[in-house]
Every structure is written in C-alpha cells, then in structure tokens.
C-alpha cells in the first residue's frame, strides 16, 4: 500500500514538472491576437452583432387573406 502511494506521488511530481516545461515552451494563441469581435463560420470571419441576436423566435402574424390573385388566363379568354 505504501509503495502505491509513493508511485502516485512520484507521478504527480513528474506531471507537475512536465506541465511547467510545457507552459514555458509553448505560446497560447487564444489570447495572442487582439480580439476583433468576429467569429469564424465556415472558414470565413463574420462579425456578430449582439443587437440582432434573438434568443427566442418571434412569430409574425401576417394575414394575407385579403389579397386575392387574379386568374389572368380566364380574363384573357373572356375579353376575346
């Protein structure tokens, strides 16, 4: 049991050292460039406006029943 604890402690120390070396030798590019406010969508950078983003769908009641299409074929035949 004591041997397992020693192995776990040694592995944790080694992992801590490796993490430290990794942070020293790598550059995090997430914060490397200035934030432009654009998001990449389908390999294109698109500016996203927060004013136009809606969290819910807005239904529009557009009653078009008062508009009736004329049947032009019948009216041309009657006029002849």
mmCIF file of N, CA and C in Angstrom:
data_model
loop_
_atom_site.group_PDB
_atom_site.id
_atom_site.type_symbol
_atom_site.label_atom_id
_atom_site.label_comp_id
_atom_site.label_asym_id
_atom_site.label_seq_id
_atom_site.Cartn_x
_atom_site.Cartn_y
_atom_site.Cartn_z
ATOM 1 N N UNK A 1 0.837 -1.197 0.000
ATOM 2 C CA UNK A 1 0.000 0.000 0.000
ATOM 3 C C UNK A 1 0.872 1.247 0.000
ATOM 4 N N UNK A 2 1.916 1.243 0.782
ATOM 5 C CA UNK A 2 2.808 2.392 0.891
ATOM 6 C C UNK A 2 3.557 2.609 -0.422
ATOM 7 N N UNK A 3 3.889 1.538 -1.121
ATOM 8 C CA UNK A 3 4.591 1.619 -2.396
ATOM 9 C C UNK A 3 3.712 2.283 -3.453
ATOM 10 N N UNK A 4 2.397 1.989 -3.432
ATOM 11 C CA UNK A 4 1.467 2.610 -4.387
ATOM 12 C C UNK A 4 1.376 4.113 -4.165
ATOM 13 N N UNK A 5 1.350 4.528 -2.889
ATOM 14 C CA UNK A 5 1.288 5.954 -2.586
ATOM 15 C C UNK A 5 2.540 6.671 -3.082
ATOM 16 N N UNK A 6 3.689 6.031 -2.913
ATOM 17 C CA UNK A 6 4.951 6.630 -3.376
ATOM 18 C C UNK A 6 4.950 6.770 -4.892
ATOM 19 N N UNK A 7 4.443 5.764 -5.587
ATOM 20 C CA UNK A 7 4.377 5.829 -7.051
ATOM 21 C C UNK A 7 3.438 6.945 -7.514
ATOM 22 N N UNK A 8 2.304 7.072 -6.844
ATOM 23 C CA UNK A 8 1.345 8.119 -7.209
ATOM 24 C C UNK A 8 1.952 9.493 -6.972
ATOM 25 N N UNK A 9 2.630 9.656 -5.854
ATOM 26 C CA UNK A 9 3.252 10.945 -5.542
ATOM 27 C C UNK A 9 4.343 11.261 -6.561
ATOM 28 N N UNK A 10 5.153 10.262 -6.916
ATOM 29 C CA UNK A 10 6.210 10.476 -7.898
ATOM 30 C C UNK A 10 5.622 10.841 -9.267
ATOM 31 N N UNK A 11 4.534 10.187 -9.649
ATOM 32 C CA UNK A 11 3.892 10.502 -10.928
ATOM 33 C C UNK A 11 3.321 11.922 -10.927
ATOM 34 N N UNK A 12 2.715 12.337 -9.817
ATOM 35 C CA UNK A 12 2.159 13.686 -9.725
ATOM 36 C C UNK A 12 3.260 14.746 -9.797
ATOM 37 N N UNK A 13 4.390 14.486 -9.140
ATOM 38 C CA UNK A 13 5.513 15.426 -9.207
ATOM 39 C C UNK A 13 6.055 15.516 -10.631
ATOM 40 N N UNK A 14 6.150 14.367 -11.286
ATOM 41 C CA UNK A 14 6.648 14.348 -12.661
ATOM 42 C C UNK A 14 5.672 15.082 -13.588
ATOM 43 N N UNK A 15 4.376 14.875 -13.392
ATOM 44 C CA UNK A 15 3.373 15.555 -14.214
ATOM 45 C C UNK A 15 3.416 17.062 -13.987
ATOM 46 N N UNK A 16 3.643 17.469 -12.752
ATOM 47 C CA UNK A 16 3.744 18.892 -12.438
ATOM 48 C C UNK A 16 4.947 19.514 -13.147
ATOM 49 N N UNK A 17 6.067 18.826 -13.154
ATOM 50 C CA UNK A 17 7.262 19.320 -13.849
ATOM 51 C C UNK A 17 7.038 19.395 -15.356
ATOM 52 N N UNK A 18 6.382 18.365 -15.907
ATOM 53 C CA UNK A 18 6.106 18.373 -17.346
ATOM 54 C C UNK A 18 5.153 19.511 -17.732
ATOM 55 N N UNK A 19 4.154 19.775 -16.884
ATOM 56 C CA UNK A 19 3.247 20.890 -17.147
ATOM 57 C C UNK A 19 3.988 22.229 -17.106
ATOM 58 N N UNK A 20 4.911 22.341 -16.183
ATOM 59 C CA UNK A 20 5.701 23.574 -16.071
ATOM 60 C C UNK A 20 6.570 23.773 -17.319
ATOM 61 N N UNK A 21 7.207 22.709 -17.790
ATOM 62 C CA UNK A 21 8.010 22.798 -19.002
ATOM 63 C C UNK A 21 7.143 23.106 -20.229
ATOM 64 N N UNK A 22 5.961 22.526 -20.275
ATOM 65 C CA UNK A 22 5.053 22.770 -21.395
ATOM 66 C C UNK A 22 4.653 24.245 -21.456
ATOM 67 N N UNK A 23 4.328 24.825 -20.289
ATOM 68 C CA UNK A 23 3.940 26.238 -20.257
ATOM 69 C C UNK A 23 5.096 27.152 -20.653
ATOM 70 N N UNK A 24 6.322 26.764 -20.333
ATOM 71 C CA UNK A 24 7.479 27.582 -20.693
ATOM 72 C C UNK A 24 7.761 27.529 -22.194
ATOM 73 N N UNK A 25 7.505 26.405 -22.822
ATOM 74 C CA UNK A 25 7.913 26.209 -24.212
ATOM 75 C C UNK A 25 6.802 26.410 -25.234
ATOM 76 N N UNK A 26 5.599 26.711 -24.816
ATOM 77 C CA UNK A 26 4.517 26.870 -25.774
ATOM 78 C C UNK A 26 3.905 28.257 -25.654
ATOM 79 N N UNK A 27 3.350 28.717 -26.754
ATOM 80 C CA UNK A 27 2.654 30.000 -26.795
ATOM 81 C C UNK A 27 1.169 29.705 -26.955
ATOM 82 N N UNK A 28 0.379 30.228 -26.048
ATOM 83 C CA UNK A 28 -1.067 30.070 -26.150
ATOM 84 C C UNK A 28 -1.586 31.114 -27.119
ATOM 85 N N UNK A 29 -2.150 30.677 -28.224
ATOM 86 C CA UNK A 29 -2.615 31.603 -29.248
ATOM 87 C C UNK A 29 -4.045 32.080 -29.019
ATOM 88 N N UNK A 30 -4.686 31.600 -27.972
ATOM 89 C CA UNK A 30 -6.052 32.038 -27.703
ATOM 90 C C UNK A 30 -6.097 33.528 -27.388
ATOM 91 N N UNK A 31 -5.119 34.022 -26.652
ATOM 92 C CA UNK A 31 -5.078 35.430 -26.262
ATOM 93 C C UNK A 31 -3.906 36.163 -26.910
ATOM 94 N N UNK A 32 -3.313 35.581 -27.924
ATOM 95 C CA UNK A 32 -2.121 36.164 -28.537
ATOM 96 C C UNK A 32 -2.477 37.362 -29.412
ATOM 97 N N UNK A 33 -3.591 37.287 -30.120
ATOM 98 C CA UNK A 33 -4.010 38.358 -31.016
ATOM 99 C C UNK A 33 -5.093 39.201 -30.344
ATOM 100 N N UNK A 34 -5.222 40.425 -30.794
ATOM 101 C CA UNK A 34 -6.259 41.297 -30.252
ATOM 102 C C UNK A 34 -7.638 40.778 -30.657
ATOM 103 N N UNK A 35 -8.603 40.938 -29.781
ATOM 104 C CA UNK A 35 -9.954 40.456 -30.047
ATOM 105 C C UNK A 35 -10.616 41.374 -31.066
ATOM 106 N N UNK A 36 -11.100 40.799 -32.166
ATOM 107 C CA UNK A 36 -11.704 41.590 -33.233
ATOM 108 C C UNK A 36 -13.227 41.590 -33.167
ATOM 109 N N UNK A 37 -13.813 40.716 -32.377
ATOM 110 C CA UNK A 37 -15.269 40.637 -32.300
ATOM 111 C C UNK A 37 -15.869 39.782 -33.391
ATOM 112 N N UNK A 38 -15.034 39.136 -34.195
ATOM 113 C CA UNK A 38 -15.524 38.315 -35.291
ATOM 114 C C UNK A 38 -15.403 36.845 -34.921
ATOM 115 N N UNK A 39 -16.300 36.043 -35.476
ATOM 116 C CA UNK A 39 -16.289 34.607 -35.260
ATOM 117 C C UNK A 39 -16.075 33.912 -36.591
ATOM 118 N N UNK A 40 -15.421 32.767 -36.545
ATOM 119 C CA UNK A 40 -15.161 32.016 -37.761
ATOM 120 C C UNK A 40 -16.310 31.044 -38.006
ATOM 121 N N UNK A 41 -16.996 31.245 -39.130
ATOM 122 C CA UNK A 41 -18.103 30.380 -39.520
ATOM 123 C C UNK A 41 -17.835 29.921 -40.938
ATOM 124 N N UNK A 42 -17.688 28.630 -41.132
ATOM 125 C CA UNK A 42 -17.413 28.013 -42.433
ATOM 126 C C UNK A 42 -16.184 28.659 -43.085
ATOM 127 N N UNK A 43 -15.104 28.740 -42.336
ATOM 128 C CA UNK A 43 -13.807 29.260 -42.781
ATOM 129 C C UNK A 43 -13.869 30.716 -43.220
ATOM 130 N N UNK A 44 -14.848 31.476 -42.766
ATOM 131 C CA UNK A 44 -14.932 32.904 -43.036
ATOM 132 C C UNK A 44 -15.151 33.615 -41.710
ATOM 133 N N UNK A 45 -14.523 34.777 -41.567
ATOM 134 C CA UNK A 45 -14.698 35.554 -40.354
ATOM 135 C C UNK A 45 -15.904 36.464 -40.515
ATOM 136 N N UNK A 46 -16.844 36.324 -39.601
ATOM 137 C CA UNK A 46 -18.102 37.051 -39.674
ATOM 138 C C UNK A 46 -18.259 37.856 -38.399
ATOM 139 N N UNK A 47 -18.636 39.108 -38.543
ATOM 140 C CA UNK A 47 -18.871 39.938 -37.378
ATOM 141 C C UNK A 47 -20.275 39.653 -36.858
ATOM 142 N N UNK A 48 -20.382 39.371 -35.592
ATOM 143 C CA UNK A 48 -21.664 39.024 -34.998
ATOM 144 C C UNK A 48 -22.117 40.219 -34.166
ATOM 145 N N UNK A 49 -23.304 40.698 -34.482
ATOM 146 C CA UNK A 49 -23.862 41.826 -33.763
ATOM 147 C C UNK A 49 -24.770 41.308 -32.664
ATOM 148 N N UNK A 50 -24.529 41.751 -31.445
ATOM 149 C CA UNK A 50 -25.336 41.290 -30.329
ATOM 150 C C UNK A 50 -26.737 41.882 -30.370
ATOM 151 N N UNK A 51 -26.888 43.051 -31.018
ATOM 152 C CA UNK A 51 -28.205 43.684 -31.080
ATOM 153 C C UNK A 51 -29.182 42.867 -31.903
ATOM 154 N N UNK A 52 -28.679 42.130 -32.900
ATOM 155 C CA UNK A 52 -29.548 41.406 -33.802
ATOM 156 C C UNK A 52 -29.726 39.943 -33.436
ATOM 157 N N UNK A 53 -29.060 39.480 -32.406
ATOM 158 C CA UNK A 53 -29.204 38.086 -31.979
ATOM 159 C C UNK A 53 -30.400 37.982 -31.041
ATOM 160 N N UNK A 54 -31.361 37.145 -31.412
ATOM 161 C CA UNK A 54 -32.536 36.934 -30.576
ATOM 162 C C UNK A 54 -32.449 35.550 -29.960
ATOM 163 N N UNK A 55 -32.809 35.474 -28.708
ATOM 164 C CA UNK A 55 -32.777 34.201 -28.013
ATOM 165 C C UNK A 55 -34.028 33.376 -28.280
ATOM 166 N N UNK A 56 -35.094 34.021 -28.709
ATOM 167 C CA UNK A 56 -36.323 33.278 -28.959
ATOM 168 C C UNK A 56 -36.842 33.641 -30.340
ATOM 169 N N UNK A 57 -37.627 32.760 -30.902
ATOM 170 C CA UNK A 57 -38.226 33.010 -32.204
ATOM 171 C C UNK A 57 -39.436 33.921 -32.037
ATOM 172 N N UNK A 58 -39.535 34.898 -32.914
ATOM 173 C CA UNK A 58 -40.659 35.821 -32.875
ATOM 174 C C UNK A 58 -41.582 35.467 -34.028
ATOM 175 N N UNK A 59 -42.818 35.161 -33.708
ATOM 176 C CA UNK A 59 -43.764 34.800 -34.751
ATOM 177 C C UNK A 59 -44.420 36.072 -35.286
ATOM 178 N N UNK A 60 -44.601 36.106 -36.583
ATOM 179 C CA UNK A 60 -45.217 37.248 -37.236
ATOM 180 C C UNK A 60 -46.566 36.796 -37.776
ATOM 181 N N UNK A 61 -47.612 37.469 -37.340
ATOM 182 C CA UNK A 61 -48.950 37.159 -37.833
ATOM 183 C C UNK A 61 -49.203 38.031 -39.058
ATOM 184 N N UNK A 62 -49.047 37.456 -40.216
ATOM 185 C CA UNK A 62 -49.190 38.186 -41.454
ATOM 186 C C UNK A 62 -50.370 37.595 -42.221
ATOM 187 N N UNK A 63 -51.521 38.200 -42.057
ATOM 188 C CA UNK A 63 -52.735 37.694 -42.686
ATOM 189 C C UNK A 63 -52.819 38.215 -44.117
ATOM 190 N N UNK A 64 -52.634 37.333 -45.080
ATOM 191 C CA UNK A 64 -52.641 37.716 -46.488
ATOM 192 C C UNK A 64 -53.957 37.331 -47.165
ATOM 193 N N UNK A 65 -54.996 37.000 -46.382
ATOM 194 C CA UNK A 65 -56.247 36.536 -46.966
ATOM 195 C C UNK A 65 -56.998 37.646 -47.708
ATOM 196 N N UNK A 66 -56.726 38.896 -47.393
ATOM 197 C CA UNK A 66 -57.443 39.969 -48.068
ATOM 198 C C UNK A 66 -56.929 40.196 -49.489
ATOM 199 N N UNK A 67 -55.773 39.660 -49.803
ATOM 200 C CA UNK A 67 -55.219 39.793 -51.151
ATOM 201 C C UNK A 67 -55.576 38.557 -51.964
ATOM 202 N N UNK A 68 -56.185 38.765 -53.115
ATOM 203 C CA UNK A 68 -56.614 37.668 -53.957
ATOM 204 C C UNK A 68 -55.915 37.796 -55.298
ATOM 205 N N UNK A 69 -55.341 36.705 -55.774
ATOM 206 C CA UNK A 69 -54.681 36.723 -57.066
ATOM 207 C C UNK A 69 -55.716 36.556 -58.166
ATOM 208 N N UNK A 70 -55.532 37.315 -59.217
ATOM 209 C CA UNK A 70 -56.445 37.209 -60.357
ATOM 210 C C UNK A 70 -55.986 36.071 -61.247
ATOM 211 N N UNK A 71 -56.943 35.423 -61.850
ATOM 212 C CA UNK A 71 -56.621 34.370 -62.801
ATOM 213 C C UNK A 71 -56.584 35.012 -64.190
ATOM 214 N N UNK A 72 -55.389 35.350 -64.639
ATOM 215 C CA UNK A 72 -55.227 36.091 -65.883
ATOM 216 C C UNK A 72 -55.620 35.269 -67.114
ATOM 217 N N UNK A 73 -55.496 33.974 -67.036
ATOM 218 C CA UNK A 73 -55.851 33.142 -68.206
ATOM 219 C C UNK A 73 -57.346 33.247 -68.502
ATOM 220 N N UNK A 74 -58.164 33.200 -67.477
ATOM 221 C CA UNK A 74 -59.607 33.284 -67.673
ATOM 222 C C UNK A 74 -60.011 34.679 -68.153
ATOM 223 N N UNK A 75 -59.391 35.688 -67.625
ATOM 224 C CA UNK A 75 -59.756 37.050 -68.032
ATOM 225 C C UNK A 75 -59.352 37.329 -69.483
ATOM 226 N N UNK A 76 -58.277 36.750 -69.975
ATOM 227 C CA UNK A 76 -57.883 36.938 -71.365
ATOM 228 C C UNK A 76 -58.843 36.220 -72.305
ATOM 229 N N UNK A 77 -59.314 35.059 -71.913
ATOM 230 C CA UNK A 77 -60.248 34.300 -72.763
ATOM 231 C C UNK A 77 -61.595 35.022 -72.847
ATOM 232 N N UNK A 78 -62.073 35.577 -71.727
ATOM 233 C CA UNK A 78 -63.363 36.275 -71.712
ATOM 234 C C UNK A 78 -63.303 37.561 -72.523
ATOM 235 N N UNK A 79 -62.159 38.233 -72.530
ATOM 236 C CA UNK A 79 -62.039 39.501 -73.255
ATOM 237 C C UNK A 79 -62.045 39.301 -74.769
ATOM 238 N N UNK A 80 -61.672 38.137 -75.260
ATOM 239 C CA UNK A 80 -61.617 37.908 -76.699
ATOM 240 C C UNK A 80 -62.924 37.676 -77.245
#
